[in-house]
Short mmCIF file of C-alpha atoms in Angstrom, two decimals:
data_model
loop_
_atom_site.label_atom_id
_atom_site.label_comp_id
_atom_site.label_asym_id
_atom_site.label_seq_id
_atom_site.Cartn_x
_atom_site.Cartn_y
_atom_site.Cartn_z
CA MET J 1 123.67 42.92 101.79
CA PRO J 2 121.88 45.01 104.33
CA ALA J 3 122.58 44.81 108.23
CA GLN J 4 120.45 44.29 110.89
CA LEU J 5 120.51 47.09 113.12
CA THR J 6 118.21 47.85 116.81
CA ILE J 7 115.94 50.59 116.70
CA GLY J 8 118.09 53.03 118.69
CA GLU J 9 120.76 51.94 116.10
CA PHE J 10 118.48 53.04 113.93
CA SER J 11 117.36 56.23 115.57
CA VAL J 12 121.04 57.64 115.36
CA MET J 13 121.68 56.85 112.01
CA SER J 14 118.53 58.42 110.96
CA GLN J 15 118.33 61.07 113.31
CA LEU J 16 114.41 60.20 114.01
CA SER J 17 113.92 59.19 117.33
CA LYS J 18 112.55 56.15 118.80
CA LYS J 19 108.83 57.56 119.36
CA ALA J 20 109.15 58.89 116.02
CA LEU J 21 109.71 55.43 114.32
CA ARG J 22 107.09 53.21 117.06
CA HIS J 23 104.53 56.55 115.35
CA TYR J 24 106.04 55.63 111.49
CA HIS J 25 105.11 52.36 111.99
CA GLU J 26 101.68 52.28 113.81
CA LEU J 27 100.57 54.74 110.20
CA GLY J 28 102.27 52.13 108.15
CA LEU J 29 104.60 54.29 107.03
CA LEU J 30 107.85 52.99 107.70
CA GLU J 31 107.96 48.88 108.97
CA PRO J 32 110.17 47.49 110.49
CA ALA J 33 112.32 45.07 108.39
CA HIS J 34 111.90 42.75 111.85
CA ILE J 35 109.90 42.58 115.05
CA ASP J 36 111.01 40.03 117.00
CA ALA J 37 108.06 37.53 118.23
CA PHE J 38 109.78 36.98 121.35
CA ASN J 39 110.17 40.68 122.85
CA GLY J 40 108.09 42.69 120.25
CA TYR J 41 111.41 44.69 119.62
CA ARG J 42 111.60 46.44 116.63
CA HIS J 43 114.63 45.62 114.15
CA TYR J 44 115.77 47.95 110.70
CA ASP J 45 118.00 47.51 108.22
CA THR J 46 120.27 49.55 106.72
CA GLY J 47 118.38 49.53 103.38
CA GLN J 48 115.80 51.35 105.18
CA LEU J 49 117.78 54.49 105.92
CA ARG J 50 117.08 56.18 102.07
CA THR J 51 113.49 55.73 103.12
CA ALA J 52 113.78 57.34 106.50
CA GLN J 53 115.69 60.35 104.88
CA ILE J 54 113.32 61.12 102.87
CA ILE J 55 110.53 60.56 105.52
CA ARG J 56 112.65 63.39 107.64
CA ARG J 57 113.31 65.73 104.62
CA PHE J 58 109.44 65.79 103.72
CA ARG J 59 108.70 66.06 107.69
CA THR J 60 110.51 68.95 108.19
CA LEU J 61 109.22 70.47 105.08
CA GLY J 62 105.87 69.85 106.68
CA MET J 63 104.45 67.28 104.26
CA SER J 64 101.45 65.45 105.69
CA VAL J 65 101.85 61.76 106.63
CA PRO J 66 98.91 60.51 103.82
CA ASP J 67 101.25 62.26 101.15
CA ILE J 68 104.52 61.04 102.26
CA ARG J 69 102.73 57.81 102.65
CA ALA J 70 101.35 58.28 98.61
CA VAL J 71 104.47 59.14 97.77
CA LEU J 72 106.44 56.39 98.89
CA ALA J 73 103.96 53.72 97.50
CA THR J 74 103.94 55.12 93.71
CA ASP J 75 106.47 54.27 91.25
CA ASP J 76 105.04 56.83 89.04
CA VAL J 77 107.27 59.68 88.79
CA ASP J 78 104.21 61.77 87.31
CA ARG J 79 102.00 60.95 89.84
CA ARG J 80 105.11 61.32 92.64
CA ASN J 81 106.00 65.00 91.19
CA GLN J 82 102.44 66.16 91.51
CA ILE J 83 101.97 65.51 94.70
CA ILE J 84 105.32 67.23 95.62
CA GLY J 85 104.90 69.86 93.33
CA ALA J 86 101.54 70.92 94.87
CA HIS J 87 103.29 70.85 98.77
CA LEU J 88 106.17 72.62 97.24
CA ARG J 89 103.10 75.35 96.44
CA ARG J 90 101.75 75.60 99.65
CA MET J 91 104.71 76.10 101.50
CA GLU J 92 105.15 79.03 99.15
CA THR J 93 101.77 80.28 99.69
CA HIS J 94 102.27 80.11 103.15
CA LEU J 95 105.40 81.48 103.02
CA GLN J 96 104.02 84.68 101.24
CA GLU J 97 101.33 84.82 103.83
CA THR J 98 104.35 84.72 106.46
CA ARG J 99 105.77 87.45 104.84
CA GLU J 100 102.96 89.57 104.97
CA ALA J 101 102.12 89.58 108.01
CA VAL J 102 105.74 90.59 109.24
CA GLY J 103 105.63 93.38 107.27
CA SER J 104 102.41 94.08 108.65
CA LEU J 105 103.56 93.41 112.39
CA ARG J 106 105.92 95.80 111.46
CA GLU J 107 104.07 99.15 110.57
CA LEU J 108 101.71 98.17 113.95
CA LEU J 109 105.51 98.61 115.59
CA GLU J 110 106.08 101.66 114.07
CA PRO J 111 103.18 103.07 113.09
CA THR J 112 102.51 106.20 110.77
CA GLY J 113 99.91 107.81 112.55
CA ARG J 114 98.11 108.75 108.99
CA PRO J 115 94.52 109.10 109.15
CA ILE J 116 91.95 107.22 106.54
CA GLY J 117 90.06 109.02 103.82
CA VAL J 118 86.12 108.74 104.51
CA GLU J 119 83.18 109.47 102.53
CA PHE J 120 79.91 109.15 103.01
CA ARG J 121 77.60 107.48 100.34
CA SER J 122 74.55 106.90 99.47
CA VAL J 123 74.11 103.70 96.98
CA PRO J 124 71.08 103.21 95.50
CA ALA J 125 69.42 99.76 95.07
CA THR J 126 71.65 97.93 91.88
CA ARG J 127 70.65 94.77 89.94
CA ALA J 128 73.56 91.85 90.34
CA TRP J 129 74.26 88.45 89.83
CA ALA J 130 74.77 86.84 93.10
CA ILE J 131 75.60 83.98 95.29
CA THR J 132 74.66 83.68 98.47
CA VAL J 133 75.82 81.35 101.20
CA THR J 134 76.04 80.65 105.02
CA VAL J 135 80.07 79.49 104.71
CA ALA J 136 82.42 79.31 107.52
CA THR J 137 85.71 81.52 108.38
CA PRO J 138 88.06 79.52 107.36
CA ASP J 139 86.52 78.05 104.61
CA PHE J 140 85.88 81.40 102.94
CA GLY J 141 88.74 82.51 101.06
CA ASP J 142 87.94 78.96 98.51
CA TRP J 143 84.09 79.39 98.47
CA TYR J 144 84.81 83.28 97.65
CA GLN J 145 87.06 82.52 94.10
CA GLY J 146 84.95 79.93 93.46
CA ALA J 147 81.81 81.93 93.68
CA LEU J 148 83.33 84.28 91.84
CA ARG J 149 85.06 82.49 88.93
CA GLU J 150 81.01 81.08 88.74
CA ILE J 151 79.27 84.30 88.60
CA ARG J 152 81.69 85.60 85.76
CA SER J 153 81.14 82.44 83.67
CA ALA J 154 77.33 82.81 83.68
CA LEU J 155 77.58 86.30 82.68
CA ASN J 156 80.11 85.43 79.82
CA ALA J 157 77.97 82.80 78.41
CA GLY J 158 74.94 84.80 78.38
CA ARG J 159 77.45 87.47 77.34
CA HIS J 160 75.89 89.96 79.32
CA THR J 161 77.97 93.17 80.41
CA PRO J 162 78.99 93.93 83.76
CA SER J 163 77.86 97.37 85.07
CA GLY J 164 80.16 97.85 87.72
CA PRO J 165 82.78 96.20 90.18
CA ALA J 166 82.34 92.83 91.79
CA GLY J 167 81.49 93.26 96.08
CA GLY J 168 80.76 91.10 98.81
CA LEU J 169 78.01 91.86 101.62
CA TYR J 170 79.58 90.08 104.78
CA ALA J 171 77.19 89.61 107.85
CA PRO J 172 78.81 90.05 111.31
CA GLU J 173 78.30 87.02 112.44
CA LEU J 174 80.55 85.53 109.59
CA PHE J 175 83.66 87.69 111.70
CA GLY J 176 82.18 87.30 115.44
CA ASP J 177 80.99 83.65 114.96
CA GLU J 178 83.31 82.40 112.39
CA ILE J 179 80.21 81.20 110.00
CA GLY J 180 77.66 83.77 108.12
CA GLU J 181 75.72 84.79 105.29
CA ALA J 182 78.04 86.33 102.42
CA THR J 183 77.19 87.31 99.39
CA VAL J 184 79.69 87.72 96.37
CA PHE J 185 78.19 89.92 93.64
CA ILE J 186 78.77 91.51 89.90
CA PRO J 187 76.05 94.38 88.90
CA SER J 188 74.81 93.52 85.48
CA SER J 189 71.88 95.02 84.13
CA ALA J 190 70.78 91.24 82.70
CA THR J 191 67.39 90.23 83.91
CA SER J 192 67.48 86.13 82.57
CA GLY J 193 70.08 83.82 82.43
CA ALA J 194 71.15 83.08 85.53
CA THR J 195 72.63 79.63 85.84
CA GLY J 196 73.56 76.95 88.70
CA ARG J 197 74.26 78.66 92.16
CA VAL J 198 73.86 81.94 90.69
CA THR J 199 70.89 84.22 91.00
CA ILE J 200 69.77 87.72 89.82
CA VAL J 201 69.29 89.96 93.21
CA GLU J 202 68.84 93.32 94.08
CA ILE J 203 71.76 94.50 96.31
CA PRO J 204 69.75 97.33 98.45
CA GLU J 205 70.41 100.60 98.55
CA ALA J 206 72.74 101.81 101.34
CA GLU J 207 74.40 104.86 103.43
CA LEU J 208 77.66 103.64 103.44
CA ALA J 209 81.29 104.97 105.33
CA VAL J 210 84.08 104.68 102.57
CA THR J 211 87.46 103.86 102.53
CA VAL J 212 89.83 102.40 100.66
CA HIS J 213 92.69 99.31 101.65
CA ARG J 214 95.42 99.36 99.87
CA GLY J 215 97.66 96.34 100.72
CA THR J 216 96.94 92.59 100.43
CA HIS J 217 94.49 90.53 102.86
CA ALA J 218 97.05 90.01 105.78
CA ASP J 219 96.87 93.84 106.68
CA VAL J 220 92.96 94.84 105.69
CA ASP J 221 91.74 94.40 109.66
CA ARG J 222 93.68 97.71 110.24
CA THR J 223 91.70 99.38 107.57
CA TYR J 224 88.84 98.05 108.78
CA GLY J 225 89.60 99.21 112.54
CA ALA J 226 90.24 102.35 111.25
CA LEU J 227 86.88 102.65 109.57
CA GLY J 228 85.28 101.04 112.45
CA SER J 229 86.83 103.35 114.95
CA TYR J 230 86.04 106.10 113.00
CA VAL J 231 82.04 105.29 112.80
CA ALA J 232 81.52 103.96 116.28
CA GLU J 233 83.10 106.91 117.81
CA ARG J 234 80.72 109.32 115.46
CA LEU J 235 77.64 106.85 117.13
CA LEU J 236 77.15 106.55 113.06
CA SER J 237 76.93 102.55 112.94
CA VAL J 238 74.14 100.68 112.64
CA ASP J 239 73.51 96.84 112.07
CA GLY J 240 73.37 95.42 108.75
CA PRO J 241 76.36 93.78 106.83
CA VAL J 242 79.87 95.33 105.53
CA ARG J 243 79.98 95.87 101.86
CA GLU J 244 83.36 95.68 99.93
CA ASN J 245 83.59 96.86 96.61
CA TYR J 246 87.08 95.73 94.71
CA LEU J 247 88.34 97.62 92.32
CA ALA J 248 91.37 96.25 91.60
CA PRO J 249 92.47 92.07 90.76
CA GLU J 250 90.45 90.11 93.57
CA ASP J 251 91.97 86.78 91.50
CA ASP J 252 95.14 86.95 93.30
CA PRO J 253 94.74 86.38 96.96
CA HIS J 254 98.18 87.73 97.61
CA GLY J 255 98.48 90.80 95.64
CA GLU J 256 98.04 94.07 95.83
CA LEU J 257 94.67 95.22 96.77
CA LEU J 258 92.34 98.19 96.06
CA THR J 259 89.17 97.33 98.01
CA GLU J 260 86.30 100.23 99.07
CA ILE J 261 85.57 98.67 102.49
CA CYS J 262 81.79 100.09 102.92
CA TRP J 263 80.24 100.50 106.27
CA PRO J 264 76.50 100.80 107.51
CA ILE J 265 75.69 104.04 108.65
CA PHE J 266 73.28 106.21 109.71
CA ARG J 267 72.90 109.79 108.55
CA THR J 268 70.71 112.60 109.28
CA THR J 269 71.96 115.30 107.06
CA THR J 270 73.70 115.51 103.43
CA ARG J 271 76.76 116.41 103.94
#
């Protein structure tokens, strides 16, 4: 038979603090077996220790309280595994991001001092299939992936062929104010058939200073910083969106990138 325990005894056995136990009670995650009607003291029983241990491990792994509640509430094994699997994938993504950040920090602490290669380029106006929105920086990654898939789907539906690599135009406010206009586009000569959010636009001509970023999203700031410094120190910078051209798989947010970073400039010569 389960034995009744005070909250203090249960705290020692479960390795959950009394504060945490009270909090989980308030959230409906782990309710006491009995509450004294006279003094309000919480009492648990030994049969609840397994639940407490499960909660403790999930919280150690960073699982949210709603997800833990859903796992504990369902008897559907598939549903339970689906919730746990989704959390493990989020953990793997976070771990990869941490590894990338650590690697980038190590490089910053031991800089190689290698100069970047910069090319000046005059880009003509280009027809493209595009999606443009005002987006908040925290939402950008999901929006970007979805927009790119939608443009590709629209092109494929019309059996249209891209005429160049995918790209993006990003207003300075997207970086400085954490919300701004963003355009993702795929060049195509097709003039009809766009559906949904996709529109056929003309990407304007531009004078650009261009360098190539090789790496991951974790250290793209180094390439932005190097190119921006190069342009600013030569008094070439003008207002306008930064352009990116995606030369390598842009669908994998953690894969190796090969991206042209294109800074708007003012040119007075052809060299």
